[in-house]
Coordinates of C-alpha atoms and ligand atoms in Angstrom, one line a residue:
M1 CA 38.9 46.4 18.5
A2 CA 41.0 48.6 20.8
S3 CA 41.0 52.1 19.4
S4 CA 44.7 52.4 20.1
H5 CA 45.2 49.8 17.4
V6 CA 43.3 51.5 14.7
T7 CA 45.7 52.7 12.0
K8 CA 43.2 53.8 9.4
R9 CA 39.7 55.3 9.4
V10 CA 38.0 54.5 6.1
G11 CA 34.5 55.7 5.0
V12 CA 32.5 53.3 2.8
F13 CA 30.0 55.2 0.7
G14 CA 27.9 52.7 -1.4
G15 CA 25.6 53.5 -4.1
T16 CA 24.3 52.8 -7.5
F17 CA 26.0 56.2 -8.5
D18 CA 23.8 56.3 -11.7
P19 CA 25.3 58.7 -12.2
I20 CA 27.6 60.2 -9.4
H21 CA 26.5 63.7 -8.7
N22 CA 27.6 66.8 -6.7
G23 CA 25.5 65.6 -3.8
H24 CA 27.6 62.5 -3.4
I25 CA 30.8 64.4 -3.6
A26 CA 29.7 67.0 -1.1
V27 CA 28.4 64.4 1.4
A28 CA 31.6 62.4 1.2
G29 CA 33.9 65.4 1.8
S30 CA 31.8 66.7 4.6
V31 CA 31.9 63.4 6.4
R32 CA 35.6 62.9 5.7
D33 CA 36.3 66.3 7.3
Q34 CA 33.9 66.0 10.2
L35 CA 35.0 62.5 11.2
D36 CA 38.6 62.9 10.3
L37 CA 38.6 60.0 7.9
D38 CA 41.7 59.0 6.1
E39 CA 39.9 57.8 3.0
V40 CA 36.5 57.5 1.6
L41 CA 35.8 54.6 -0.7
F42 CA 32.9 55.1 -3.3
V43 CA 31.6 51.4 -3.6
V44 CA 29.6 51.0 -6.8
T45 CA 26.9 48.5 -6.7
S46 CA 26.9 45.8 -9.2
D47 CA 23.1 45.0 -9.1
Q48 CA 20.4 46.5 -7.0
W49 CA 17.4 45.1 -5.1
L50 CA 15.9 48.0 -3.3
R51 CA 15.0 50.2 -6.1
E52 CA 11.8 50.1 -8.2
N53 CA 13.4 50.9 -11.6
P54 CA 16.3 49.0 -13.0
H55 CA 19.4 51.3 -13.3
V56 CA 20.0 52.6 -16.7
A57 CA 23.7 52.6 -17.0
S58 CA 25.9 49.6 -16.9
A59 CA 28.1 48.9 -13.9
A60 CA 31.1 49.6 -16.1
D61 CA 29.9 53.1 -17.0
R62 CA 28.8 54.0 -13.5
F63 CA 32.2 52.8 -12.1
H64 CA 34.0 54.8 -14.7
M65 CA 32.1 57.9 -13.9
V66 CA 32.8 57.5 -10.3
E67 CA 36.6 57.1 -11.2
L68 CA 36.4 60.3 -13.2
A69 CA 34.6 62.3 -10.5
V70 CA 37.1 61.2 -7.7
D71 CA 40.2 61.3 -9.6
N72 CA 42.6 63.8 -8.0
V73 CA 40.4 64.3 -5.0
A74 CA 42.5 63.7 -1.9
G75 CA 41.3 60.6 -0.1
F76 CA 38.6 59.7 -2.5
T77 CA 38.8 56.3 -4.2
A78 CA 36.5 54.3 -6.5
S79 CA 36.0 50.6 -5.4
D80 CA 34.8 47.8 -7.5
V81 CA 34.5 45.3 -4.6
D82 CA 30.8 44.8 -5.3
I83 CA 31.1 44.6 -9.1
V84 CA 33.8 42.0 -8.8
R85 CA 31.7 39.9 -6.4
E86 CA 28.8 40.1 -8.9
G87 CA 25.1 39.4 -8.2
S88 CA 23.0 41.5 -6.0
T89 CA 24.9 43.8 -3.6
F90 CA 24.3 43.4 0.1
T91 CA 26.2 45.8 2.4
V92 CA 27.3 43.0 4.8
D93 CA 29.0 41.3 2.0
T94 CA 30.6 44.6 1.1
L95 CA 31.8 45.2 4.5
V96 CA 33.2 41.7 5.1
D97 CA 35.1 41.9 1.6
L98 CA 36.6 45.3 2.6
H99 CA 37.8 44.0 6.0
H100 CA 39.5 41.2 4.2
Q101 CA 41.0 43.6 1.5
L102 CA 42.1 46.3 4.0
G103 CA 43.1 44.3 7.1
I104 CA 42.1 44.2 10.6
W105 CA 43.5 47.5 11.7
V106 CA 41.2 49.5 9.5
E107 CA 38.0 51.0 11.0
L108 CA 35.1 51.2 8.6
Y109 CA 32.6 54.0 8.7
L110 CA 29.5 53.2 6.5
I111 CA 28.2 56.5 5.1
V112 CA 24.4 56.5 4.2
G113 CA 22.1 59.3 3.3
A114 CA 19.1 59.8 5.4
D115 CA 16.8 57.9 3.0
S116 CA 19.0 54.9 2.9
A117 CA 19.6 55.0 6.6
A118 CA 15.7 54.9 7.2
S119 CA 15.5 51.8 5.0
M120 CA 18.2 49.8 6.6
D121 CA 15.6 47.6 8.5
Q122 CA 14.9 46.2 5.2
W123 CA 18.5 45.3 4.3
R124 CA 19.7 41.8 4.3
N125 CA 21.4 40.9 7.6
G126 CA 21.0 44.7 8.5
S127 CA 21.5 43.8 12.2
E128 CA 25.1 42.6 11.5
I129 CA 26.2 45.9 9.9
G130 CA 26.8 47.6 13.2
D131 CA 29.4 44.9 14.1
L132 CA 31.2 45.4 10.9
A133 CA 31.2 49.3 10.7
K134 CA 30.3 52.4 12.5
I135 CA 27.2 53.8 10.7
V136 CA 27.1 57.4 9.8
A137 CA 23.7 58.8 8.7
V138 CA 23.8 62.0 6.6
G139 CA 21.0 64.5 6.2
R140 CA 19.3 64.8 2.9
P141 CA 17.0 67.5 1.8
G142 CA 13.3 66.5 2.0
Q143 CA 14.1 63.5 4.1
E144 CA 12.9 63.7 7.7
F145 CA 15.3 61.6 9.8
S146 CA 16.2 61.3 13.4
V147 CA 18.1 58.4 15.0
E148 CA 16.1 58.8 18.2
S149 CA 12.8 58.0 16.4
L150 CA 14.1 54.6 15.3
A151 CA 13.1 51.4 17.1
A152 CA 16.2 50.0 19.1
S153 CA 16.1 47.0 16.7
H154 CA 16.6 49.2 13.7
P155 CA 20.2 48.9 12.3
A156 CA 20.6 52.6 12.0
S157 CA 19.5 53.3 15.8
G158 CA 23.2 53.3 16.8
A159 CA 24.2 55.6 13.9
E160 CA 26.0 58.9 14.2
Y161 CA 24.0 61.6 12.5
V162 CA 25.9 64.2 10.6
V163 CA 23.8 67.1 9.1
G164 CA 26.1 67.4 6.2
P165 CA 26.0 69.9 3.3
M166 CA 22.3 69.3 2.4
V167 CA 22.7 69.5 -1.3
D168 CA 19.4 68.9 -3.1
V169 CA 20.5 66.8 -6.0
S170 CA 19.6 63.2 -6.9
A171 CA 20.6 60.9 -9.6
T172 CA 17.0 60.7 -10.6
R173 CA 17.0 64.4 -11.2
V174 CA 20.2 64.1 -13.4
R175 CA 18.5 61.5 -15.5
E176 CA 15.3 63.4 -15.8
F177 CA 17.2 66.6 -16.8
L178 CA 19.1 64.7 -19.5
S179 CA 15.9 63.0 -20.9
A180 CA 14.4 66.5 -21.1
G181 CA 17.4 68.0 -22.9
R182 CA 18.3 70.2 -20.0
S183 CA 21.8 71.1 -18.9
I184 CA 23.3 69.1 -16.0
D185 CA 26.3 71.3 -15.5
E186 CA 25.1 72.3 -12.1
L187 CA 24.5 68.8 -10.9
V188 CA 27.5 66.7 -11.8
A189 CA 31.2 67.3 -12.3
G190 CA 32.3 68.5 -15.7
V191 CA 34.2 65.2 -16.5
V192 CA 31.1 63.2 -15.7
A193 CA 28.9 65.5 -17.9
E194 CA 31.4 65.0 -20.7
Y195 CA 31.4 61.3 -20.3
I196 CA 27.7 61.0 -20.3
E197 CA 27.5 63.2 -23.5
K198 CA 30.2 61.2 -25.3
Q199 CA 28.6 57.8 -24.4
G200 CA 25.1 59.0 -25.0
L201 CA 23.9 57.8 -21.7
Y202 CA 20.4 58.4 -20.2
R203 CA 18.9 59.5 -23.5
Ligands
LIG1 P1 18.6 57.9 -7.2 O1 17.9 59.2 -7.4 O2 18.9 57.1 -8.6 O3 17.9 57.1 -6.3 P2 20.6 58.8 -5.4 O4 20.8 60.2 -5.9 O5 19.8 58.5 -4.2 O6 20.0 58.0 -6.6 P3 22.4 56.7 -4.9 O7 23.6 56.3 -5.7 O8 21.3 55.8 -4.9 O9 22.1 58.2 -5.4 O10 23.0 57.0 -3.5 C1 24.1 56.5 -2.8 C2 24.1 57.0 -1.4 O11 24.2 58.5 -1.4 C3 22.8 56.7 -0.6 O12 23.2 56.4 0.8 C4 22.0 58.0 -0.6 O13 21.2 58.2 0.5 C5 23.2 59.0 -0.6 N1 22.7 60.3 -1.2 C6 22.5 60.5 -2.6 N2 22.4 61.8 -2.8 C7 22.4 62.4 -1.6 C8 22.3 63.8 -1.2 N3 21.9 64.8 -2.2 N4 22.3 64.1 0.1 C9 22.7 63.1 1.0 N5 22.9 61.8 0.6 C10 22.7 61.5 -0.6

Protein backbone atom coordinates (compact mmCIF):
# COMPACT_ATOMS: atom_id res chain seq x y z
CA MET A 1 0.00 0.00 0.00
CA ALA A 2 1.45 3.39 -0.91
CA SER A 3 1.94 5.33 2.30
CA SER A 4 0.37 8.46 0.76
CA HIS A 5 -2.96 6.57 0.67
CA VAL A 6 -2.97 5.60 4.33
CA THR A 7 -5.77 7.48 6.03
CA LYS A 8 -5.68 5.93 9.47
CA ARG A 9 -3.06 4.19 11.59
CA VAL A 10 -4.69 1.71 13.93
CA GLY A 11 -3.01 -0.28 16.71
CA VAL A 12 -4.31 -3.80 17.29
CA PHE A 13 -3.67 -4.96 20.84
CA GLY A 14 -4.95 -8.49 21.31
CA GLY A 15 -5.17 -10.34 24.58
CA THR A 16 -7.17 -12.43 26.96
CA PHE A 17 -7.40 -9.37 29.23
CA ASP A 18 -8.24 -11.63 32.14
CA PRO A 19 -8.50 -8.98 33.51
CA ILE A 20 -7.25 -5.83 31.73
CA HIS A 21 -4.64 -4.16 33.96
CA ASN A 22 -2.53 -1.02 34.21
CA GLY A 23 0.30 -2.60 32.20
CA HIS A 24 -2.00 -3.02 29.19
CA ILE A 25 -3.21 0.58 29.38
CA ALA A 26 0.31 1.98 29.77
CA VAL A 27 1.67 -0.09 26.85
CA ALA A 28 -1.15 0.97 24.53
CA GLY A 29 -0.76 4.65 25.45
CA SER A 30 2.99 4.59 25.00
CA VAL A 31 2.82 2.90 21.57
CA ARG A 32 -0.03 5.17 20.45
CA ASP A 33 2.04 8.24 21.33
CA GLN A 34 5.40 7.01 20.01
CA LEU A 35 4.02 5.72 16.69
CA ASP A 36 1.46 8.47 16.31
CA LEU A 37 -1.45 6.04 16.00
CA ASP A 38 -4.97 7.39 15.53
CA GLU A 39 -6.58 4.59 17.51
CA VAL A 40 -5.79 1.46 19.49
CA LEU A 41 -8.23 -1.45 19.39
CA PHE A 42 -8.18 -3.75 22.40
CA VAL A 43 -9.17 -7.05 20.81
CA VAL A 44 -10.46 -9.52 23.39
CA THR A 45 -9.86 -13.22 22.64
CA SER A 46 -12.81 -15.53 22.53
CA ASP A 47 -10.82 -18.59 23.36
CA GLN A 48 -7.17 -19.28 23.78
CA TRP A 49 -4.75 -21.89 22.71
CA LEU A 50 -1.32 -20.85 23.89
CA ARG A 51 -1.93 -20.72 27.62
CA GLU A 52 -1.54 -23.59 30.01
CA ASN A 53 -4.51 -22.72 32.21
CA PRO A 54 -8.00 -22.03 30.98
CA HIS A 55 -9.01 -18.42 31.51
CA VAL A 56 -11.21 -17.88 34.49
CA ALA A 57 -13.55 -15.11 33.38
CA SER A 58 -16.01 -15.40 30.51
CA ALA A 59 -15.41 -13.57 27.24
CA ALA A 60 -18.42 -11.35 28.11
CA ASP A 61 -16.91 -10.35 31.46
CA ARG A 62 -13.42 -9.82 30.01
CA PHE A 63 -14.84 -7.70 27.19
CA HIS A 64 -16.94 -5.66 29.59
CA MET A 65 -13.92 -4.95 31.79
CA VAL A 66 -12.00 -3.74 28.73
CA GLU A 67 -14.93 -1.48 27.80
CA LEU A 68 -14.94 -0.03 31.30
CA ALA A 69 -11.18 0.53 31.32
CA VAL A 70 -11.01 2.27 27.92
CA ASP A 71 -14.20 4.28 28.23
CA ASN A 72 -13.37 7.96 27.84
CA VAL A 73 -9.72 7.31 26.94
CA ALA A 74 -9.07 9.15 23.67
CA GLY A 75 -8.35 6.75 20.84
CA PHE A 76 -8.88 3.54 22.83
CA THR A 77 -11.67 1.18 21.71
CA ALA A 78 -12.75 -2.32 22.77
CA SER A 79 -13.18 -4.73 19.84
CA ASP A 80 -15.23 -7.93 19.96
CA VAL A 81 -14.17 -9.10 16.50
CA ASP A 82 -12.65 -12.33 17.91
CA ILE A 83 -15.60 -13.02 20.21
CA VAL A 84 -18.10 -12.61 17.38
CA ARG A 85 -16.11 -15.01 15.16
CA GLU A 86 -16.11 -17.62 17.98
CA GLY A 87 -13.75 -20.57 18.32
CA SER A 88 -10.04 -20.30 19.01
CA THR A 89 -8.50 -16.94 18.25
CA PHE A 90 -5.75 -16.79 15.64
CA THR A 91 -4.24 -13.40 14.99
CA VAL A 92 -4.21 -13.81 11.19
CA ASP A 93 -8.01 -14.14 11.32
CA THR A 94 -8.25 -11.07 13.55
CA LEU A 95 -6.22 -8.99 11.12
CA VAL A 96 -8.12 -10.18 8.03
CA ASP A 97 -11.46 -9.40 9.73
CA LEU A 98 -10.24 -5.97 10.82
CA HIS A 99 -9.08 -5.14 7.29
CA HIS A 100 -12.59 -6.00 6.08
CA GLN A 101 -14.22 -4.02 8.87
CA LEU A 102 -12.05 -0.92 8.62
CA GLY A 103 -11.35 -0.72 4.91
CA ILE A 104 -8.24 -0.81 2.77
CA TRP A 105 -6.85 2.61 3.63
CA VAL A 106 -6.25 1.65 7.22
CA GLU A 107 -2.76 0.57 8.25
CA LEU A 108 -2.71 -1.93 11.10
CA TYR A 109 -0.01 -2.06 13.80
CA LEU A 110 -0.06 -5.30 15.77
CA ILE A 111 1.09 -4.52 19.32
CA VAL A 112 2.59 -7.45 21.21
CA GLY A 113 4.39 -7.65 24.54
CA ALA A 114 7.92 -9.09 24.43
CA ASP A 115 6.70 -12.47 25.76
CA SER A 116 4.07 -12.74 23.04
CA ALA A 117 6.45 -11.51 20.34
CA ALA A 118 8.94 -14.24 21.24
CA SER A 119 6.25 -16.92 20.87
CA MET A 120 5.03 -15.74 17.46
CA ASP A 121 6.87 -18.56 15.70
CA GLN A 122 4.27 -20.89 17.29
CA TRP A 123 1.28 -18.88 16.10
CA ARG A 124 -0.89 -20.32 13.39
CA ASN A 125 0.15 -18.93 9.98
CA GLY A 126 2.49 -16.60 11.86
CA SER A 127 4.54 -15.95 8.71
CA GLU A 128 1.50 -14.23 7.12
CA ILE A 129 1.11 -11.71 9.93
CA GLY A 130 3.79 -9.36 8.60
CA ASP A 131 1.83 -9.02 5.34
CA LEU A 132 -1.28 -7.93 7.22
CA ALA A 133 0.17 -5.58 9.83
CA LYS A 134 3.33 -3.91 11.01
CA ILE A 135 4.46 -5.71 14.15
CA VAL A 136 5.35 -3.67 17.20
CA ALA A 137 7.07 -5.56 20.03
CA VAL A 138 6.98 -3.82 23.41
CA GLY A 139 9.35 -4.41 26.31
CA ARG A 140 8.05 -6.25 29.33
CA PRO A 141 9.81 -6.43 32.72
CA GLY A 142 11.51 -9.79 33.21
CA GLN A 143 11.39 -10.66 29.50
CA GLU A 144 14.70 -10.62 27.65
CA PHE A 145 13.95 -9.70 24.06
CA SER A 146 15.77 -8.40 21.03
CA VAL A 147 14.58 -8.45 17.45
CA GLU A 148 18.19 -8.99 16.28
CA SER A 149 18.48 -12.33 18.11
CA LEU A 150 15.53 -13.85 16.24
CA ALA A 151 15.96 -16.11 13.23
CA ALA A 152 15.10 -14.43 9.93
CA SER A 153 12.14 -16.81 9.57
CA HIS A 154 10.65 -15.73 12.92
CA PRO A 155 7.49 -13.61 12.38
CA ALA A 156 8.76 -10.95 14.82
CA SER A 157 12.18 -10.62 13.14
CA GLY A 158 10.85 -7.64 11.20
CA ALA A 159 9.18 -6.06 14.23
CA GLU A 160 9.75 -2.55 15.44
CA TYR A 161 10.86 -2.66 19.07
CA VAL A 162 9.49 -0.10 21.50
CA VAL A 163 10.88 -0.19 25.05
CA GLY A 164 7.60 1.15 26.40
CA PRO A 165 6.68 1.99 29.97
CA MET A 166 7.99 -1.26 31.55
CA VAL A 167 5.12 -1.68 34.01
CA ASP A 168 5.61 -4.86 36.02
CA VAL A 169 2.01 -6.10 36.17
CA SER A 170 0.41 -9.24 34.80
CA ALA A 171 -3.14 -10.54 34.82
CA THR A 172 -1.82 -13.60 36.63
CA ARG A 173 -0.68 -11.38 39.48
CA VAL A 174 -4.06 -9.65 39.61
CA ARG A 175 -5.80 -13.03 39.92
CA GLU A 176 -3.29 -14.21 42.53
CA PHE A 177 -3.78 -11.05 44.61
CA LEU A 178 -7.55 -11.52 44.47
CA SER A 179 -7.47 -15.15 45.52
CA ALA A 180 -5.17 -14.17 48.41
CA GLY A 181 -7.62 -11.43 49.44
CA ARG A 182 -5.13 -8.65 48.67
CA SER A 183 -6.03 -5.25 47.23
CA ILE A 184 -5.68 -4.83 43.44
CA ASP A 185 -6.12 -1.07 43.55
CA GLU A 186 -2.53 -0.50 42.34
CA LEU A 187 -2.88 -3.01 39.48
CA VAL A 188 -6.13 -2.22 37.66
CA ALA A 189 -8.39 0.76 36.99
CA GLY A 190 -10.89 1.57 39.75
CA VAL A 191 -13.87 0.75 37.51
CA VAL A 192 -12.37 -2.67 36.76
CA ALA A 193 -11.72 -3.39 40.45
CA GLU A 194 -15.34 -2.44 41.22
CA TYR A 195 -16.69 -4.73 38.49
CA ILE A 196 -14.57 -7.65 39.70
CA GLU A 197 -15.81 -7.07 43.25
CA LYS A 198 -19.46 -6.75 42.21
CA GLN A 199 -19.40 -9.86 40.01
CA GLY A 200 -17.29 -11.88 42.46
CA LEU A 201 -14.75 -12.75 39.76
CA TYR A 202 -11.49 -14.64 40.40
CA ARG A 203 -12.45 -15.82 43.89
P1 LIG B 1 -1.54 -13.50 31.99
O1 LIG B 1 -0.74 -13.10 33.21
O2 LIG B 1 -2.90 -14.05 32.32
O3 LIG B 1 -0.75 -14.37 31.04
P2 LIG B 1 -1.03 -10.93 30.68
O4 LIG B 1 -0.85 -9.97 31.80
O5 LIG B 1 0.18 -11.39 29.94
O6 LIG B 1 -1.90 -12.17 31.18
P3 LIG B 1 -2.61 -10.80 28.27
O7 LIG B 1 -4.03 -10.36 28.14
O8 LIG B 1 -2.32 -12.24 28.10
O9 LIG B 1 -2.08 -10.28 29.69
O10 LIG B 1 -1.68 -9.95 27.31
C1 LIG B 1 -2.12 -9.26 26.17
C2 LIG B 1 -0.91 -8.59 25.54
O11 LIG B 1 -0.37 -7.62 26.44
C3 LIG B 1 0.25 -9.55 25.23
O12 LIG B 1 0.86 -9.14 24.02
C4 LIG B 1 1.20 -9.32 26.41
O13 LIG B 1 2.53 -9.61 26.07
C5 LIG B 1 1.00 -7.84 26.66
N1 LIG B 1 1.28 -7.43 28.04
C6 LIG B 1 0.56 -7.76 29.14
N2 LIG B 1 1.07 -7.17 30.22
C7 LIG B 1 2.14 -6.46 29.81
C8 LIG B 1 3.11 -5.63 30.48
N3 LIG B 1 3.06 -5.44 31.80
N4 LIG B 1 4.09 -5.06 29.72
C9 LIG B 1 4.14 -5.28 28.38
N5 LIG B 1 3.25 -6.04 27.69
C10 LIG B 1 2.28 -6.62 28.40
